[in-house]
Coordinates of C-alpha atoms and ligand atoms in Angstrom, one line a residue:
M1 CA 49.9 -108.8 -69.1
R2 CA 52.4 -109.3 -72.9
L3 CA 55.7 -108.1 -71.2
V4 CA 55.0 -109.9 -68.0
S5 CA 54.0 -113.8 -70.0
R6 CA 57.2 -113.0 -72.0
N7 CA 59.7 -112.0 -69.0
T8 CA 57.8 -114.8 -66.7
A9 CA 58.6 -117.8 -69.6
L10 CA 62.5 -116.1 -70.0
F11 CA 62.7 -115.9 -66.2
L12 CA 61.8 -119.9 -66.3
Y13 CA 64.1 -120.6 -69.1
G14 CA 66.6 -119.5 -67.5
F15 CA 65.6 -121.0 -64.4
L16 CA 65.4 -124.3 -65.2
V17 CA 67.4 -124.5 -68.3
V18 CA 70.0 -121.9 -68.6
L19 CA 71.2 -122.0 -65.3
P20 CA 71.9 -125.4 -64.3
T21 CA 73.8 -125.6 -67.7
L22 CA 75.9 -122.9 -66.3
V23 CA 76.7 -124.6 -63.8
L24 CA 77.4 -127.9 -64.5
G25 CA 79.3 -126.2 -67.4
G26 CA 81.5 -123.8 -64.6
L27 CA 81.9 -127.5 -62.5
H28 CA 82.7 -129.4 -65.2
A29 CA 85.5 -126.8 -66.8
W30 CA 86.8 -126.7 -62.6
Q31 CA 86.5 -129.9 -62.4
L32 CA 89.7 -130.0 -65.6
H33 CA 91.3 -127.7 -64.3
E34 CA 92.0 -129.3 -60.9
D35 CA 92.5 -132.5 -63.0
Q36 CA 95.4 -130.9 -64.6
K37 CA 96.5 -129.4 -61.4
Q38 CA 97.3 -132.7 -59.5
R39 CA 98.7 -134.2 -63.5
L40 CA 101.4 -132.2 -62.8
A41 CA 101.4 -132.2 -58.9
A42 CA 102.7 -135.8 -59.5
L43 CA 104.2 -135.8 -62.3
P44 CA 107.7 -134.4 -60.2
E45 CA 106.4 -137.1 -57.7
E46 CA 106.9 -139.3 -60.7
A47 CA 110.4 -138.6 -61.9
Q48 CA 111.2 -137.9 -58.1
D49 CA 110.7 -141.5 -58.0
A50 CA 112.5 -142.3 -61.1
A51 CA 115.2 -140.6 -60.0
R52 CA 115.6 -142.5 -57.0
R53 CA 115.2 -146.1 -58.5
L54 CA 117.8 -144.8 -61.3
A55 CA 120.3 -143.9 -58.5
E56 CA 119.7 -147.0 -56.3
A57 CA 120.1 -148.9 -59.2
A58 CA 124.0 -147.5 -60.3
R59 CA 124.7 -147.3 -57.0
A60 CA 124.1 -151.4 -57.5
R61 CA 126.2 -151.7 -60.5
L62 CA 129.2 -149.3 -58.8
Q63 CA 129.2 -150.9 -55.2
A64 CA 129.0 -154.9 -57.7
R65 CA 132.6 -153.9 -59.5
I66 CA 134.2 -152.7 -56.5
D67 CA 133.2 -155.7 -53.9
A68 CA 134.6 -157.6 -57.6
E69 CA 137.4 -155.7 -56.5
N70 CA 137.5 -155.6 -52.8
R71 CA 137.8 -159.9 -53.4
R72 CA 140.5 -159.7 -56.0
P73 CA 143.8 -160.8 -54.1
F74 CA 146.5 -158.2 -53.1
Y75 CA 149.1 -160.0 -55.9
H76 CA 147.7 -159.5 -58.7
Y77 CA 148.4 -155.7 -58.5
R78 CA 151.8 -156.4 -59.8
E79 CA 152.7 -157.1 -63.4
R80 CA 154.1 -160.8 -62.5
F81 CA 153.3 -162.4 -58.6
F82 CA 154.6 -165.1 -57.0
P83 CA 151.3 -167.5 -56.7
P84 CA 150.5 -168.9 -53.5
G85 CA 151.1 -172.1 -52.9
T86 CA 153.8 -173.0 -55.3
A87 CA 156.6 -173.1 -52.6
G88 CA 159.5 -174.8 -53.3
A89 CA 162.7 -175.4 -54.4
D90 CA 162.5 -172.3 -57.0
L91 CA 160.8 -169.3 -57.2
V92 CA 158.8 -169.0 -59.7
F93 CA 156.5 -165.8 -60.8
M94 CA 153.7 -166.0 -63.0
P95 CA 151.4 -163.0 -65.1
S96 CA 148.7 -161.1 -62.9
P97 CA 145.1 -161.7 -65.4
L98 CA 145.7 -157.4 -64.9
A99 CA 148.2 -157.3 -67.6
A100 CA 146.9 -158.9 -70.8
G101 CA 145.0 -156.4 -73.3
S102 CA 143.4 -153.0 -72.2
P103 CA 140.9 -153.3 -68.6
P104 CA 137.3 -154.4 -69.3
P105 CA 134.6 -151.2 -70.0
G106 CA 134.2 -148.9 -66.9
I107 CA 137.6 -149.4 -66.0
L108 CA 140.8 -147.9 -66.8
G109 CA 143.9 -149.7 -65.2
W110 CA 145.3 -150.7 -61.8
F111 CA 147.7 -149.8 -60.2
T112 CA 149.9 -151.1 -56.7
Y113 CA 152.0 -149.1 -54.2
D114 CA 154.0 -149.9 -51.2
F115 CA 153.7 -146.7 -49.3
R116 CA 156.9 -148.0 -47.0
V117 CA 159.3 -146.2 -49.6
G118 CA 157.8 -142.8 -48.8
P119 CA 156.1 -140.3 -51.7
D120 CA 158.6 -141.1 -54.7
A121 CA 158.3 -144.6 -55.1
P122 CA 157.8 -145.9 -58.8
V123 CA 154.1 -146.1 -59.3
E124 CA 153.5 -148.8 -61.9
V125 CA 149.8 -148.9 -63.7
L126 CA 148.5 -151.8 -65.5
P127 CA 148.0 -153.1 -67.6
P128 CA 151.8 -152.5 -68.9
P129 CA 152.3 -149.9 -71.7
D130 CA 152.8 -152.5 -74.7
S131 CA 149.4 -153.8 -74.4
G132 CA 146.0 -152.4 -74.8
D133 CA 144.7 -150.5 -77.8
E134 CA 145.8 -147.4 -78.9
E135 CA 144.1 -145.3 -77.4
W136 CA 144.6 -146.3 -73.8
R137 CA 148.1 -146.7 -74.2
A138 CA 147.6 -142.6 -75.1
M139 CA 145.6 -142.5 -71.7
R140 CA 148.2 -144.1 -69.5
P141 CA 150.8 -142.0 -69.0
S142 CA 148.7 -139.3 -67.6
L143 CA 147.3 -142.5 -65.4
E144 CA 150.5 -142.6 -64.1
R145 CA 151.0 -138.7 -63.0
T146 CA 147.5 -139.0 -61.5
A147 CA 149.1 -141.9 -59.6
R148 CA 152.0 -140.7 -58.2
R149 CA 149.7 -137.2 -57.0
L150 CA 147.5 -139.6 -55.2
V151 CA 151.2 -141.1 -53.6
R152 CA 152.5 -137.9 -53.1
H153 CA 149.0 -136.3 -51.7
D154 CA 147.7 -139.4 -49.7
W155 CA 152.2 -139.2 -47.8
E156 CA 150.9 -135.5 -46.6
D157 CA 147.3 -136.6 -45.7
G158 CA 149.5 -138.2 -42.9
V159 CA 149.0 -141.9 -41.2
L160 CA 146.1 -140.9 -39.4
R161 CA 144.0 -139.3 -41.9
R162 CA 144.8 -142.7 -44.0
I163 CA 143.2 -144.5 -41.5
A164 CA 140.0 -142.6 -41.0
R165 CA 140.0 -141.9 -44.5
Y166 CA 139.6 -146.0 -45.0
G167 CA 137.5 -146.4 -41.9
P168 CA 136.4 -149.0 -40.4
G169 CA 135.7 -151.8 -43.3
Y170 CA 138.4 -154.1 -43.2
R171 CA 138.6 -157.9 -43.3
T172 CA 141.7 -160.0 -41.8
E173 CA 143.3 -162.5 -43.7
R174 CA 145.9 -165.1 -42.3
V175 CA 148.9 -165.8 -45.7
P176 CA 151.4 -167.5 -46.1
L177 CA 154.4 -166.0 -44.6
A178 CA 156.2 -165.9 -48.0
L179 CA 153.3 -165.0 -50.0
A180 CA 153.3 -161.6 -48.6
A181 CA 157.0 -161.2 -48.1
V182 CA 157.7 -161.8 -52.0
N183 CA 154.5 -160.2 -53.2
T184 CA 155.4 -156.9 -51.1
S185 CA 158.9 -157.1 -52.2
P186 CA 160.0 -154.8 -55.7
E187 CA 161.3 -157.4 -57.8
R188 CA 164.4 -155.1 -58.9
D189 CA 165.3 -156.8 -55.9
I190 CA 165.1 -160.4 -57.3
D191 CA 168.5 -161.8 -56.8
C192 CA 168.4 -161.2 -53.2
M193 CA 164.9 -162.9 -53.2
R194 CA 166.6 -165.7 -54.8
A195 CA 169.4 -166.1 -52.9
E196 CA 167.1 -166.1 -49.7
Y197 CA 164.5 -168.1 -51.1
P198 CA 165.1 -171.3 -49.3
K199 CA 165.0 -169.6 -46.1
L200 CA 162.1 -168.1 -46.4
A201 CA 160.5 -171.6 -48.1
Q202 CA 161.5 -173.2 -44.9
L203 CA 159.0 -170.7 -42.9
E204 CA 156.4 -171.8 -45.4
R205 CA 153.9 -173.0 -42.8
L206 CA 154.2 -169.5 -41.3
R207 CA 151.4 -167.5 -41.4
I208 CA 151.3 -163.5 -41.2
G209 CA 147.8 -161.3 -40.6
V210 CA 147.2 -158.8 -43.0
H211 CA 144.3 -156.4 -43.1
V212 CA 142.5 -155.6 -46.5
Y213 CA 140.5 -152.2 -46.4
D214 CA 137.2 -152.0 -48.6
F215 CA 137.5 -150.0 -51.6
H216 CA 136.8 -146.0 -50.8
L217 CA 135.6 -144.1 -54.1
R218 CA 136.8 -140.2 -54.9
L219 CA 136.6 -138.5 -57.5
F220 CA 138.7 -135.4 -58.5
R221 CA 139.8 -133.0 -61.2
D222 CA 143.7 -133.8 -62.8
D223 CA 145.9 -130.3 -63.5
D224 CA 144.5 -130.6 -66.6
G225 CA 140.9 -130.9 -65.2
T226 CA 140.2 -134.5 -66.6
P227 CA 137.5 -135.4 -63.8
R228 CA 139.3 -139.4 -63.0
L229 CA 137.2 -142.0 -60.3
L230 CA 139.5 -143.7 -58.3
A231 CA 139.0 -147.0 -55.4
T232 CA 141.8 -146.8 -53.6
R233 CA 142.1 -150.0 -50.7
L234 CA 144.6 -149.5 -47.6
L235 CA 146.1 -153.2 -47.2
V236 CA 148.4 -153.3 -43.4
F237 CA 150.5 -156.4 -43.1
D238 CA 151.3 -157.3 -39.4
A239 CA 154.5 -157.0 -38.5
D240 CA 156.2 -160.6 -37.6
P241 CA 159.8 -160.3 -36.1
Q242 CA 160.3 -163.9 -37.1
L243 CA 161.5 -162.1 -40.5
A244 CA 163.8 -159.7 -38.2
H245 CA 166.2 -162.4 -39.6
M246 CA 166.0 -162.2 -42.7
P247 CA 168.2 -160.3 -45.8
D248 CA 167.3 -156.5 -46.9
C249 CA 164.9 -157.9 -49.6
F250 CA 162.6 -159.7 -47.1
A251 CA 163.6 -158.0 -43.4
R252 CA 161.5 -155.0 -44.2
L253 CA 157.9 -156.8 -44.1
A254 CA 159.6 -157.2 -40.6
E255 CA 158.3 -153.9 -39.6
G256 CA 155.1 -154.9 -41.3
A257 CA 154.2 -153.0 -44.5
S258 CA 151.4 -150.8 -46.0
V259 CA 150.3 -150.9 -49.5
I260 CA 147.9 -148.7 -51.2
Q261 CA 146.2 -150.2 -54.3
G262 CA 144.3 -148.7 -56.6
V263 CA 141.3 -149.0 -59.3
F264 CA 140.9 -146.1 -62.7
L265 CA 137.2 -146.2 -62.8
D266 CA 136.2 -144.6 -66.6
P267 CA 134.3 -141.4 -65.3
R268 CA 131.9 -141.4 -68.6
W269 CA 130.9 -145.0 -67.8
A270 CA 129.9 -144.4 -64.3
F271 CA 128.3 -141.6 -64.6
G272 CA 127.2 -142.1 -68.4
E273 CA 127.1 -145.2 -69.9
M274 CA 126.1 -148.0 -67.1
P275 CA 123.4 -145.5 -65.7
F276 CA 122.3 -145.1 -69.1
E277 CA 121.9 -148.0 -69.9
I278 CA 119.7 -148.7 -66.5
S279 CA 117.5 -145.6 -67.4
S280 CA 115.7 -147.6 -70.1
E281 CA 115.0 -150.7 -68.0
V282 CA 113.4 -148.3 -64.3
L283 CA 112.7 -144.5 -66.6
D284 CA 108.7 -145.2 -68.2
P285 CA 109.3 -144.4 -71.2
S286 CA 107.6 -141.5 -70.9
L287 CA 110.9 -140.0 -68.3
E288 CA 113.7 -139.6 -70.3
F289 CA 117.5 -139.4 -69.1
V290 CA 119.5 -136.5 -69.1
H291 CA 123.5 -136.7 -68.9
A292 CA 125.7 -135.2 -67.1
G293 CA 126.7 -132.0 -68.0
S294 CA 123.5 -130.7 -69.8
A295 CA 122.2 -127.7 -70.2
E296 CA 118.9 -129.1 -68.4
L297 CA 120.1 -129.7 -65.0
E298 CA 120.8 -126.3 -65.0
P299 CA 119.1 -124.8 -62.1
T300 CA 116.9 -121.4 -64.5
P301 CA 115.2 -119.3 -62.5
G302 CA 111.1 -119.4 -62.8
K303 CA 109.1 -122.5 -63.7
Q304 CA 110.4 -123.9 -66.8
S305 CA 107.4 -124.3 -69.5
G306 CA 106.7 -128.3 -70.4
K307 CA 109.1 -130.1 -68.7
V308 CA 110.0 -130.8 -65.4
V309 CA 113.9 -131.9 -64.9
V310 CA 114.9 -134.1 -61.5
P311 CA 118.6 -134.4 -60.7
V312 CA 120.5 -137.5 -59.7
P313 CA 123.4 -136.5 -57.8
L314 CA 125.3 -139.9 -58.6
A315 CA 128.6 -138.4 -56.8
E316 CA 126.5 -138.4 -53.8
T317 CA 124.8 -141.6 -54.2
Y318 CA 128.1 -143.3 -54.9
G319 CA 129.1 -142.2 -51.4
L320 CA 132.2 -140.2 -53.8
E321 CA 135.0 -138.4 -51.4
V322 CA 135.2 -135.1 -53.3
Y323 CA 138.3 -132.4 -53.0
D324 CA 136.3 -130.0 -54.0
P325 CA 132.8 -129.7 -53.9
A326 CA 131.5 -128.3 -56.8
D327 CA 133.3 -132.1 -58.9
L328 CA 129.8 -133.3 -57.2
R329 CA 128.4 -131.6 -60.2
I330 CA 130.4 -134.4 -62.8
G331 CA 128.6 -136.8 -61.0
T332 CA 125.4 -135.0 -61.5
V333 CA 122.7 -136.4 -64.3
G334 CA 118.7 -136.0 -64.6
V335 CA 115.4 -137.5 -64.7
L336 CA 113.4 -135.1 -68.0
A337 CA 109.7 -135.5 -67.8
H338 CA 107.7 -133.8 -70.7
T339 CA 104.2 -131.7 -69.7
H340 CA 103.6 -130.8 -72.6
E341 CA 102.0 -133.9 -73.4
L342 CA 99.6 -133.1 -70.4
Q343 CA 99.1 -129.7 -71.7
A344 CA 97.9 -131.3 -74.7
L345 CA 96.2 -133.5 -73.1
L346 CA 94.3 -130.5 -71.8
R347 CA 94.2 -129.2 -74.4
Q348 CA 92.4 -131.2 -76.1
Q349 CA 90.0 -131.9 -73.6
W350 CA 89.3 -128.2 -73.2
W351 CA 88.8 -127.8 -77.0
R352 CA 86.6 -130.5 -76.8
F353 CA 84.7 -129.3 -74.0
L354 CA 84.4 -125.3 -76.0
G355 CA 82.6 -128.0 -78.4
M356 CA 80.1 -128.9 -76.4
A357 CA 79.4 -125.7 -74.8
A358 CA 79.3 -124.3 -78.7
M359 CA 76.5 -126.5 -79.0
L360 CA 74.7 -126.0 -75.7
V361 CA 74.9 -122.3 -76.3
L362 CA 73.2 -123.3 -79.8
S363 CA 71.0 -125.0 -79.0
L364 CA 70.2 -122.3 -75.6
S365 CA 70.0 -119.6 -78.1
L366 CA 67.7 -121.7 -80.8
G367 CA 65.5 -122.5 -77.1
I368 CA 65.1 -119.2 -76.1
V369 CA 63.8 -117.7 -80.2
L370 CA 61.3 -120.3 -80.2
L371 CA 60.2 -120.0 -76.8
L372 CA 59.9 -116.2 -77.6
R373 CA 58.1 -116.9 -80.8
S374 CA 56.0 -119.8 -79.4
V375 CA 54.8 -117.3 -76.7
H376 CA 54.8 -114.2 -79.0
R377 CA 52.3 -116.8 -81.1
D378 CA 50.2 -117.5 -77.7
I379 CA 50.0 -113.6 -76.7
E380 CA 49.4 -113.0 -80.8
Q381 CA 46.4 -115.8 -80.3
A382 CA 45.1 -114.3 -77.4
R383 CA 45.4 -110.8 -78.5
R384 CA 43.0 -111.7 -81.6
T385 CA 40.2 -113.6 -79.6
E386 CA 40.1 -110.7 -77.1
N387 CA 39.7 -108.9 -80.2
F388 CA 37.7 -110.8 -81.5
V389 CA 34.9 -110.6 -78.8
A390 CA 35.1 -106.9 -78.3
A391 CA 34.9 -106.4 -82.0
V392 CA 31.3 -109.0 -82.1
S393 CA 30.1 -108.0 -78.7
H394 CA 30.6 -104.4 -80.2
E395 CA 29.2 -105.4 -83.8
L396 CA 26.3 -107.5 -81.9
R397 CA 25.4 -104.1 -79.9
T398 CA 25.2 -101.6 -83.0
P399 CA 22.9 -103.3 -84.7
V400 CA 21.0 -105.0 -81.9
T401 CA 20.8 -101.5 -80.4
A402 CA 20.2 -99.5 -83.8
L403 CA 16.5 -102.4 -84.4
R404 CA 15.5 -101.8 -81.1
L405 CA 16.0 -97.5 -81.6
F406 CA 14.0 -97.5 -84.7
G407 CA 11.6 -100.5 -83.7
E408 CA 10.2 -98.2 -81.0
M409 CA 10.1 -94.8 -82.8
L410 CA 8.0 -96.4 -85.2
R411 CA 5.7 -97.9 -82.7
D412 CA 5.5 -95.0 -80.4
G413 CA 4.7 -93.0 -83.7
W414 CA 7.4 -90.6 -83.7
A415 CA 7.6 -90.5 -87.7
S416 CA 5.7 -87.3 -88.2
D417 CA 6.1 -87.9 -92.2
P418 CA 5.7 -91.4 -94.5
E419 CA 9.7 -90.3 -95.7
Q420 CA 10.5 -90.7 -92.3
E421 CA 8.5 -93.8 -91.8
A422 CA 9.8 -94.8 -94.7
E423 CA 14.0 -93.8 -93.6
Y424 CA 12.7 -95.8 -89.8
Q425 CA 12.5 -98.7 -91.8
R426 CA 15.5 -98.7 -94.6
R427 CA 17.6 -98.5 -91.5
I428 CA 15.5 -101.2 -89.7
V429 CA 16.1 -103.4 -93.1
E430 CA 20.0 -102.3 -93.1
E431 CA 21.0 -102.9 -89.6
S432 CA 19.4 -106.2 -89.8
R433 CA 21.2 -107.1 -92.6
R434 CA 24.3 -106.2 -91.1
L435 CA 23.2 -107.9 -88.2
E436 CA 23.4 -111.4 -91.2
T437 CA 26.1 -111.0 -92.1
L438 CA 28.3 -110.8 -88.7
V439 CA 26.5 -113.7 -88.2
E440 CA 27.3 -116.0 -91.4
R441 CA 30.4 -114.8 -91.2
V442 CA 31.1 -116.6 -88.1
L443 CA 29.2 -119.1 -89.6
E444 CA 31.3 -119.4 -92.7
K445 CA 34.3 -119.5 -90.9
S446 CA 33.1 -122.1 -88.3
R447 CA 32.2 -124.3 -91.7
L448 CA 35.5 -123.8 -93.5
D449 CA 37.5 -124.7 -90.0
G450 CA 35.1 -127.4 -89.7
D451 CA 35.5 -128.7 -93.9
P452 CA 38.7 -127.8 -95.4
G453 CA 37.9 -129.9 -98.5
A454 CA 34.6 -127.6 -99.5
S455 CA 36.5 -127.4 -103.5
S456 CA 34.6 -131.4 -103.1
A457 CA 32.0 -129.3 -103.9
A458 CA 33.4 -127.5 -106.9
S459 CA 32.6 -127.7 -110.5
V460 CA 34.1 -126.0 -113.7
Q461 CA 32.1 -122.8 -114.9
D462 CA 33.1 -119.4 -115.8
L463 CA 34.4 -117.1 -112.9
N464 CA 33.3 -113.8 -115.0
A465 CA 29.9 -114.6 -114.8
C466 CA 30.2 -115.3 -111.0
V467 CA 31.9 -112.2 -110.9
E468 CA 29.3 -110.0 -113.1
Q469 CA 26.7 -111.6 -110.7
A470 CA 28.2 -110.6 -107.3
V471 CA 29.2 -107.2 -108.6
R472 CA 25.7 -106.1 -109.9
D473 CA 24.2 -107.6 -106.2
L474 CA 26.7 -105.6 -104.5
V475 CA 25.7 -102.2 -106.7
G476 CA 22.5 -101.9 -105.4
T477 CA 24.4 -102.3 -101.3
G478 CA 26.5 -99.3 -101.4
P479 CA 26.6 -95.8 -102.7
E480 CA 26.1 -95.0 -106.6
Q481 CA 28.9 -95.4 -109.4
D482 CA 31.6 -96.5 -106.5
L483 CA 31.9 -99.6 -108.7
A484 CA 33.6 -100.3 -111.7
L485 CA 33.6 -103.7 -113.3
E486 CA 36.2 -104.7 -116.2
L487 CA 35.8 -108.6 -117.3
A488 CA 38.0 -110.7 -119.5
P489 CA 37.0 -110.5 -123.1
E490 CA 37.2 -114.8 -123.5
P491 CA 35.5 -116.9 -120.6
L492 CA 37.4 -118.2 -117.5
E493 CA 37.2 -121.7 -117.0
V494 CA 37.6 -122.5 -113.6
R495 CA 37.1 -125.0 -111.4
L496 CA 34.6 -123.0 -108.7
V497 CA 32.0 -123.3 -106.2
P498 CA 30.0 -120.1 -106.9
E499 CA 29.3 -119.6 -103.5
A500 CA 33.1 -119.0 -102.7
V501 CA 33.9 -116.6 -105.0
R502 CA 30.9 -114.4 -104.6
S503 CA 31.8 -114.2 -100.6
I504 CA 35.5 -113.3 -102.1
V505 CA 34.1 -110.2 -104.3
V506 CA 32.1 -109.3 -101.5
N507 CA 34.0 -109.2 -98.7
L508 CA 36.5 -107.5 -101.1
V509 CA 34.3 -105.1 -102.3
E510 CA 33.1 -104.0 -98.9
N511 CA 36.2 -103.8 -97.7
A512 CA 37.3 -101.6 -100.2
R513 CA 34.2 -99.4 -99.3
K514 CA 35.0 -99.5 -95.7
Y515 CA 38.5 -98.5 -95.6
A516 CA 39.1 -96.8 -99.2
P517 CA 35.5 -95.1 -99.7
V518 CA 35.2 -93.5 -103.1
G519 CA 35.2 -89.9 -102.7
A520 CA 35.6 -89.3 -99.1
N521 CA 38.0 -87.0 -97.2
G522 CA 39.4 -85.6 -100.1
R523 CA 39.6 -89.1 -102.3
S524 CA 40.1 -89.7 -105.9
N525 CA 36.6 -90.2 -107.4
E526 CA 37.8 -93.0 -109.1
P527 CA 35.0 -95.9 -107.9
I528 CA 36.6 -99.4 -106.8
L529 CA 37.5 -101.6 -109.0
V530 CA 36.5 -105.2 -110.3
R531 CA 38.8 -106.7 -112.5
T532 CA 39.1 -110.4 -114.0
A533 CA 41.7 -111.5 -116.2
R534 CA 43.8 -113.9 -117.9
V535 CA 48.0 -114.7 -116.3
G536 CA 49.3 -117.3 -117.9
S537 CA 47.5 -120.7 -116.9
H538 CA 45.9 -118.9 -114.3
A539 CA 42.5 -116.6 -113.8
V540 CA 43.3 -113.4 -111.6
L541 CA 40.4 -111.7 -109.7
E542 CA 41.6 -108.0 -108.8
V543 CA 39.4 -105.8 -106.3
A544 CA 41.7 -102.3 -106.4
D545 CA 40.7 -98.8 -104.0
R546 CA 43.0 -95.9 -103.9
G547 CA 42.6 -95.9 -100.3
P548 CA 45.7 -95.9 -97.6
G549 CA 46.7 -99.0 -98.6
I550 CA 48.5 -102.2 -96.4
P551 CA 51.8 -101.7 -95.2
R552 CA 53.9 -103.8 -96.1
A553 CA 55.4 -105.9 -92.8
E554 CA 51.1 -106.6 -92.8
R555 CA 50.7 -107.8 -95.9
E556 CA 50.4 -111.2 -94.3
R557 CA 48.4 -111.0 -91.4
I558 CA 45.9 -109.5 -92.4
F559 CA 44.8 -112.9 -93.9
E560 CA 44.8 -114.3 -90.2
A561 CA 41.6 -114.7 -88.2
F562 CA 40.7 -111.7 -86.2
Y563 CA 43.8 -110.0 -87.3
R564 CA 42.3 -106.1 -87.8
L565 CA 45.1 -103.2 -88.5
G566 CA 45.4 -100.9 -85.2
D567 CA 43.6 -100.8 -81.7
E568 CA 40.0 -101.6 -81.2
A569 CA 39.7 -98.6 -79.8
T570 CA 41.4 -96.2 -82.6
R571 CA 39.5 -98.1 -85.7
S572 CA 36.7 -96.2 -87.4
A573 CA 35.5 -98.8 -89.2
R574 CA 33.4 -101.5 -87.8
G575 CA 34.7 -105.1 -88.5
T576 CA 35.6 -108.7 -86.8
G577 CA 38.7 -109.2 -88.8
L578 CA 37.1 -112.1 -90.2
G579 CA 36.8 -111.0 -94.3
L580 CA 40.4 -111.4 -95.6
H581 CA 40.6 -114.9 -93.9
L582 CA 37.5 -116.2 -95.0
V583 CA 38.6 -114.5 -98.9
R584 CA 41.8 -116.8 -98.3
R585 CA 40.2 -119.9 -96.7
H586 CA 37.8 -119.8 -100.0
A587 CA 41.2 -119.7 -102.1
L588 CA 43.0 -122.3 -101.5
A589 CA 39.8 -124.3 -100.9
L590 CA 39.4 -123.7 -104.7
G591 CA 43.0 -124.1 -105.0
G592 CA 44.3 -120.6 -105.4
R593 CA 46.3 -117.9 -103.8
V594 CA 45.4 -114.4 -102.7
E595 CA 47.9 -111.7 -102.1
V596 CA 47.6 -107.5 -101.8
R597 CA 50.3 -105.2 -103.7
D598 CA 50.8 -101.7 -103.7
R599 CA 48.3 -100.1 -106.6
P600 CA 50.3 -98.1 -109.2
G601 CA 49.1 -94.4 -108.2
G602 CA 48.3 -95.6 -104.7
G603 CA 45.7 -97.6 -102.7
A604 CA 45.8 -101.3 -102.6
L605 CA 45.2 -104.1 -104.8
F606 CA 44.0 -107.4 -103.8
R607 CA 44.7 -110.1 -106.7
V608 CA 43.1 -113.9 -106.0
Q609 CA 44.4 -116.5 -108.6
F610 CA 42.8 -119.4 -110.0
P611 CA 44.2 -122.6 -112.3
L612 CA 42.3 -122.7 -114.9
A613 CA 40.6 -125.5 -115.6
Ligands
LIG701 P1 37.4 -106.6 -91.0 O1 37.3 -105.8 -92.1 O2 36.0 -106.7 -90.3 O3 38.1 -105.2 -90.0 P2 39.3 -107.6 -92.6 O4 40.1 -109.2 -92.6 O5 38.9 -108.0 -93.6 O6 38.8 -107.9 -91.5 O7 40.1 -106.8 -92.6 C1 41.6 -107.1 -91.7 C2 42.0 -105.8 -91.5 O8 42.2 -105.4 -92.8 C3 41.3 -104.0 -91.8 O9 41.2 -104.2 -90.4 C4 41.8 -103.1 -92.8 O10 42.7 -102.6 -91.4 C5 42.7 -103.9 -93.3 N1 41.8 -103.6 -94.9 C6 41.3 -104.4 -95.2 N2 41.6 -104.2 -96.5 C7 42.3 -103.0 -96.5 C8 41.8 -102.1 -97.8 N3 40.5 -102.6 -99.0 N4 42.4 -100.7 -97.2 C9 42.9 -100.9 -96.4 N5 43.3 -101.4 -95.6 C10 42.5 -102.8 -95.8

């Protein structure tokens, strides 16, 4: 029965409390995991988005630069030019705005080149060598070399490829003939130009068509590996037969002319400074700009822990022409998203969850312990009541049966002699006393249960006197000489109720007689010792025997109501488990306490302490 009810309690607890907790905990852990997965999955998307925004903004910024160049008049690409609207008697030249100081950020220089002259035509880079700062001056010769190389390259490429390269984007302007003629002629023919200029001025009203192609961007490496970002445009002047009668210095324009103009853009600006500047506007603070050429952009096998890098191929975004696809890498920057912040967040959430789980486990375990204890207590209580019922019915039936038996025997004249008759009468008295004791104990207990403050009836009296009286009454009820009394030499003044002390002594002595009878089973003949003494501020009453003693584990429990050692079936001595309980109740009511210990030399020693008055 005990096992079944404990298992039922455990099952119900597990089913109603532990299982839902485990399920909820598991669900929460799963949810944490899923959320993190989603956040991690969203991260590259966010970075992709940011990368797209960055690329678009950088492309627009570069396009703005190129648009400004597209709008620039073709004659600005010379150191000195013949300005429009100045046609008159004299040929005047103005310095180009591109020829002063070093070029603005993002631009390294400009150049122009007359395609009619052939691949070895001189190419001059603007601004001129005597302007600009040191760094720029040092760079200029290499720009010139690059421009010349480009001219040769484009010449070898042929016109068709060239036209294809420059594509359909062009605008056609009609410019004054003089403006086109002077500004496309080399300045070294200045004398010829001056001589013929008046003739040219007469044609002032005439206009000539010029097709200005959009700038085309290309990215390549120089012979020494320096990356170059170059925008070039083609100008095609319509052939004009009216110019055929002009002298050589202008006559070439009669067959039409094609001029290439270029802008050296700074790759460090286009792939570095400019997108970096933009990144501070378009990237969230959680995202980071990765510079071109950084190790972060190297493709690493497997997943990189802690970060996600999205490459931004600016060279492709800008629509650059490359001669070697590997050159595209020059213009690849990146957007880096850190996952370690997410991971730190997850860790934090996990710790919080584990803390909660630990607390739950703790309280669930505590719950199980408390539950088992309470179940155990209930079972014990049930067991004790069961024991009591068994004991009481046994204790009642035995004397009642004996009484009836001896009564009948006397009535029916079974006693053959007066001695036997006296024996039957003695047994009847003994059995009825036992019955009385039992009834009294049960009544005593219920009295104590009903009125725990029984000590209000207490008065200061000598403990010795009470104990002596109780022992004297007991002497006649048991075997001869089985009691020894040792009283303290001085009176022990204690607040007490004589009936309570008497109950204590009687119960303890009767137990000793029951469980440790003097001389029985080869036991020592030493009588049961009843002793009083003064110990410090206490009066002590002790009852000691030479019996089996009380096992250590049972020393607390024997004072509980209806608690008996062993099993009802295996117990030989009669009892109800109430005696020691009553002893303790009386002792407590008088402000004292009771304990049992091993008696030195064997046996049990019950000691009751009362505070001295
Ligand atoms: P009862 O005597 O009616 O069984 P008690 O409350 O007086 O109930 O005693 C409780 C139990 O303590 C007894 O069942 C017995 O096993 C044990 N006990 C009591 N006194 C002694 C003793 N002097 N020696 C050994 N065991 C004892």
